[in-house]
Short mmCIF file of C-alpha atoms in Angstrom, two decimals:
data_model
loop_
_atom_site.label_atom_id
_atom_site.label_comp_id
_atom_site.label_asym_id
_atom_site.label_seq_id
_atom_site.Cartn_x
_atom_site.Cartn_y
_atom_site.Cartn_z
CA MET B 1 4.01 6.64 -8.93
CA SER B 2 3.20 10.05 -10.30
CA ARG B 3 0.52 10.53 -12.89
CA SER B 4 1.39 11.99 -16.29
CA SER B 5 -0.61 13.52 -19.11
CA GLY B 6 2.23 13.22 -21.63
CA VAL B 7 1.99 10.84 -24.56
CA VAL B 8 4.43 7.94 -24.32
CA ASP B 9 4.62 5.10 -26.84
CA VAL B 10 5.31 2.25 -24.41
CA ARG B 11 5.06 -0.41 -27.10
CA GLN B 12 8.27 0.79 -28.75
CA GLN B 13 10.26 0.14 -25.57
CA VAL B 14 9.76 -3.65 -25.53
CA THR B 15 9.59 -6.48 -28.05
CA ASP B 16 6.26 -7.75 -29.35
CA GLN B 17 6.72 -10.97 -27.37
CA GLN B 18 7.48 -9.10 -24.15
CA TRP B 19 4.42 -6.92 -24.60
CA ALA B 20 2.17 -9.90 -25.33
CA ASP B 21 3.50 -11.66 -22.23
CA ALA B 22 3.01 -8.55 -20.10
CA GLU B 23 -0.58 -8.17 -21.26
CA LEU B 24 -1.26 -11.83 -20.44
CA VAL B 25 0.07 -11.42 -16.90
CA TRP B 26 -1.86 -8.15 -16.53
CA GLU B 27 -5.14 -9.80 -17.49
CA TYR B 28 -4.49 -12.70 -15.12
CA HIS B 29 -4.16 -10.27 -12.21
CA ARG B 30 -7.43 -8.53 -13.08
CA LEU B 31 -10.44 -10.39 -11.66
CA HIS B 32 -13.16 -8.31 -13.36
CA HIS B 33 -15.50 -8.60 -10.39
CA GLU B 34 -18.93 -7.07 -10.88
CA LEU B 35 -19.00 -4.06 -8.57
CA ARG B 36 -21.85 -4.05 -6.06
CA PRO B 37 -22.54 -2.31 -2.76
CA CYS B 38 -20.43 -3.61 0.14
CA SER B 39 -20.41 -3.10 3.90
CA ALA B 40 -17.03 -1.35 3.78
CA ALA B 41 -13.93 -0.88 1.67
CA ILE B 42 -10.21 -1.14 2.22
CA ALA B 43 -7.96 0.92 -0.04
CA LEU B 44 -4.56 -0.75 -0.19
CA GLY B 45 -1.70 1.67 0.16
CA CYS B 46 0.94 1.79 -2.57
CA ASN B 47 2.86 4.38 -4.55
CA ASP B 48 -0.04 5.17 -6.90
CA ILE B 49 -2.31 8.02 -5.75
CA GLY B 50 -4.79 6.83 -8.38
CA VAL B 51 -5.98 4.20 -5.90
CA ALA B 52 -7.20 6.96 -3.57
CA ALA B 53 -8.87 8.78 -6.46
CA TYR B 54 -10.67 5.66 -7.65
CA THR B 55 -11.74 4.90 -4.08
CA ALA B 56 -13.33 8.35 -3.91
CA GLU B 57 -15.14 7.70 -7.19
CA LEU B 58 -16.53 4.41 -5.91
CA PHE B 59 -17.66 6.05 -2.67
CA HIS B 60 -19.55 8.72 -4.61
CA ARG B 61 -21.20 5.93 -6.60
CA GLY B 62 -22.63 4.63 -3.32
CA LEU B 63 -20.73 1.35 -3.27
CA PHE B 64 -19.71 1.52 0.41
CA PRO B 65 -20.42 3.81 3.39
CA VAL B 66 -16.96 3.70 4.96
CA VAL B 67 -13.41 3.12 3.75
CA VAL B 68 -10.21 2.26 5.55
CA PHE B 69 -7.14 3.80 3.94
CA SER B 70 -4.36 1.39 4.90
CA GLY B 71 -0.61 1.70 4.61
CA ALA B 72 2.57 2.95 6.24
CA ASN B 73 5.56 3.28 3.92
CA SER B 74 7.72 1.14 1.67
CA PRO B 75 10.96 2.13 -0.09
CA ASP B 76 8.78 3.23 -3.04
CA THR B 77 6.52 5.52 -1.02
CA TRP B 78 8.77 7.51 1.29
CA SER B 79 9.28 10.18 -1.35
CA PRO B 80 5.72 10.68 -2.68
CA PHE B 81 4.01 10.04 0.68
CA PRO B 82 6.40 11.07 3.46
CA ARG B 83 3.68 11.01 6.13
CA GLY B 84 2.53 7.55 5.11
CA GLU B 85 0.37 6.11 2.37
CA ALA B 86 -2.87 6.05 4.39
CA VAL B 87 -2.50 9.65 5.54
CA HIS B 88 -1.90 10.97 2.02
CA TYR B 89 -4.71 8.83 0.62
CA ARG B 90 -7.11 10.26 3.21
CA GLU B 91 -6.13 13.82 2.33
CA HIS B 92 -6.58 13.17 -1.38
CA ALA B 93 -10.00 11.60 -0.80
CA LEU B 94 -11.06 14.60 1.28
CA ARG B 95 -10.06 16.90 -1.58
CA LEU B 96 -12.23 14.78 -3.85
CA GLY B 97 -15.27 15.26 -1.64
CA VAL B 98 -15.31 12.11 0.52
CA PRO B 99 -16.58 13.22 3.96
CA ASP B 100 -14.25 12.73 6.91
CA ARG B 101 -16.95 10.72 8.71
CA ALA B 102 -16.67 8.04 6.00
CA ILE B 103 -12.89 7.64 6.33
CA LEU B 104 -10.88 5.49 8.72
CA VAL B 105 -7.08 5.42 8.71
CA GLU B 106 -4.84 2.44 9.32
CA PRO B 107 -1.28 3.87 9.25
CA ASP B 108 0.88 0.87 10.17
CA ALA B 109 0.50 -1.79 7.45
CA MET B 110 3.77 -2.83 5.80
CA ASN B 111 2.38 -5.47 3.42
CA THR B 112 -0.88 -6.81 2.04
CA GLY B 113 -1.38 -9.17 4.96
CA ASP B 114 -1.08 -6.22 7.32
CA ASN B 115 -3.50 -4.21 5.19
CA VAL B 116 -6.15 -6.83 5.75
CA ALA B 117 -5.47 -7.80 9.36
CA LEU B 118 -4.98 -4.27 10.70
CA SER B 119 -7.89 -2.81 8.72
CA ARG B 120 -10.09 -5.56 10.10
CA GLU B 121 -9.14 -4.41 13.60
CA VAL B 122 -9.91 -0.79 12.74
CA LEU B 123 -13.34 -1.70 11.40
CA ARG B 124 -14.05 -3.81 14.47
CA ASP B 125 -12.93 -1.04 16.82
CA HIS B 126 -15.33 1.35 15.07
CA GLU B 127 -18.14 -1.21 15.28
CA VAL B 128 -18.55 -1.55 11.53
CA ASP B 129 -20.41 -4.78 10.77
CA VAL B 130 -18.72 -6.28 7.71
CA ASN B 131 -20.11 -9.14 5.64
CA SER B 132 -18.93 -7.92 2.24
CA LEU B 133 -15.75 -6.02 1.54
CA MET B 134 -14.53 -3.99 -1.40
CA LEU B 135 -10.77 -4.10 -1.95
CA VAL B 136 -9.49 -1.14 -3.94
CA SER B 137 -5.97 -1.56 -5.27
CA MET B 138 -3.69 -1.10 -8.24
CA PRO B 139 -4.98 -3.21 -11.14
CA TYR B 140 -2.26 -5.84 -10.94
CA MET B 141 -2.80 -6.31 -7.18
CA GLU B 142 -6.39 -7.51 -7.44
CA ARG B 143 -5.67 -11.23 -7.43
CA ARG B 144 -3.18 -11.11 -4.56
CA ALA B 145 -5.49 -8.91 -2.48
CA TYR B 146 -8.35 -11.35 -3.08
CA ALA B 147 -6.23 -14.36 -2.12
CA THR B 148 -5.07 -12.65 1.06
CA VAL B 149 -8.58 -11.82 2.25
CA ARG B 150 -9.86 -15.29 1.45
CA LYS B 151 -7.10 -16.68 3.67
CA GLN B 152 -7.29 -14.20 6.55
CA TRP B 153 -10.94 -13.18 6.69
CA ARG B 154 -12.92 -16.07 5.28
CA GLU B 155 -16.32 -15.00 6.52
CA VAL B 156 -16.46 -11.89 4.30
CA GLU B 157 -17.10 -11.86 0.58
CA PRO B 158 -14.43 -9.73 -1.16
CA VAL B 159 -15.12 -7.66 -4.25
CA CYS B 160 -11.96 -6.42 -5.96
CA ALA B 161 -11.90 -3.06 -7.70
CA SER B 162 -9.29 -1.07 -9.59
CA GLU B 163 -9.21 1.55 -12.29
CA PRO B 164 -10.65 0.02 -15.48
CA LEU B 165 -7.56 0.54 -17.59
CA THR B 166 -5.61 -1.52 -20.08
CA LEU B 167 -1.93 -2.14 -19.39
CA ALA B 168 -0.99 0.44 -22.04
CA GLU B 169 -3.33 3.03 -20.50
CA TYR B 170 -2.00 2.38 -17.01
CA ILE B 171 1.64 2.70 -18.04
CA GLN B 172 0.70 5.79 -20.05
CA GLU B 173 -0.80 7.41 -16.94
CA LEU B 174 2.45 6.71 -15.10
CA GLY B 175 4.47 8.50 -17.73
CA GLY B 176 5.72 5.36 -19.46
CA ASP B 177 7.28 3.74 -16.40
CA LEU B 178 7.90 0.16 -17.52
CA GLU B 179 8.78 -0.88 -13.98
CA VAL B 180 5.07 -1.70 -13.78
CA ILE B 181 5.97 -4.89 -15.66
CA ASP B 182 8.58 -5.81 -13.05
CA MET B 183 6.05 -5.15 -10.31
CA MET B 184 3.29 -7.29 -11.75
CA VAL B 185 5.80 -10.07 -12.44
CA GLY B 186 6.73 -9.85 -8.76
CA ASP B 187 3.07 -9.98 -7.77
CA LEU B 188 2.57 -13.10 -9.88
CA GLN B 189 5.47 -14.77 -8.12
CA ARG B 190 3.79 -13.95 -4.81
CA VAL B 191 0.48 -15.38 -6.03
CA ILE B 192 2.40 -18.62 -6.64
CA GLU B 193 4.60 -18.63 -3.53
CA TYR B 194 2.52 -17.06 -0.76
CA PRO B 195 0.09 -19.97 -0.35
CA LYS B 196 3.08 -22.15 0.55
CA ARG B 197 3.90 -19.69 3.34
CA GLY B 198 0.35 -19.55 4.65
CA PHE B 199 -0.24 -15.97 3.51
CA ALA B 200 -2.91 -16.55 0.85
CA ILE B 201 -5.17 -19.14 -0.72
CA ASP B 202 -3.87 -21.23 -3.60
CA GLN B 203 -5.01 -20.17 -7.07
CA GLU B 204 -4.63 -21.88 -10.41
CA VAL B 205 -2.09 -20.27 -12.71
CA PRO B 206 -2.67 -21.31 -16.34
CA ALA B 207 0.29 -22.73 -18.23
CA ALA B 208 0.22 -19.82 -20.69
CA VAL B 209 0.52 -17.33 -17.82
CA LEU B 210 3.38 -19.29 -16.27
CA GLY B 211 5.16 -19.30 -19.62
CA ALA B 212 4.73 -15.54 -19.95
CA PHE B 213 6.04 -15.10 -16.40
CA GLN B 214 9.14 -17.18 -17.10
CA ARG B 215 9.93 -15.36 -20.35
CA LEU B 216 9.57 -11.95 -18.70
CA VAL B 217 11.89 -12.99 -15.87
CA GLU B 218 14.43 -14.25 -18.41
CA SER B 219 14.10 -10.92 -20.26
CA GLY B 220 15.17 -9.04 -17.14
CA PHE B 221 11.84 -7.92 -15.65
CA ASP B 222 12.92 -9.36 -12.34
CA SER B 223 13.66 -6.45 -9.99
CA ARG B 224 10.60 -7.15 -7.80
CA LEU B 225 11.07 -10.89 -7.36
CA LEU B 226 11.39 -12.50 -3.95
CA ARG B 227 15.04 -13.39 -3.45
#
């Protein structure tokens, strides 16, 4: 996703009910963890370069000494990141002043499970002792990232971090791209379904959030659902 400085009135593109439902799902995905220093960080590759920028900000705040940029490509990232998400994230972090010695690259992950498992191997291979882990992601990926780590790497304590933006601010930064709603609806479906497949821990989904999810799907925000 490219970043935009243009003013877009996203609220006029959906009904009041759709917007209220989207905000409810957005807030469910955000865990609002208190940020504290961690042994290491993993920045989860995606199509939003803002994740790399926020990772650099957190590094400069002294919240971790080393970060793994993780990610290969998905259909959404071939165009913006032709050499792979992790490679482009590393280059952006370097431009923002993160020293090369603090950066590790994991270029093969194809999904969130891979992000965790393969980054764990990279940290182990570089003899980084990890007991707490910061996960830097898009805002609506916090909950799924947390659930994945708690399933795959139970001995570490994850702290989830993402840009502190409202849904309106995030969509505004992306130039008004309402596909964000489809994507976070898809992530909520994965929060529900992935524990059944052994990919993540089970998490309670409040009835109000489930209702919002169902209404958004019925309204057509369904392009990112598992089929």
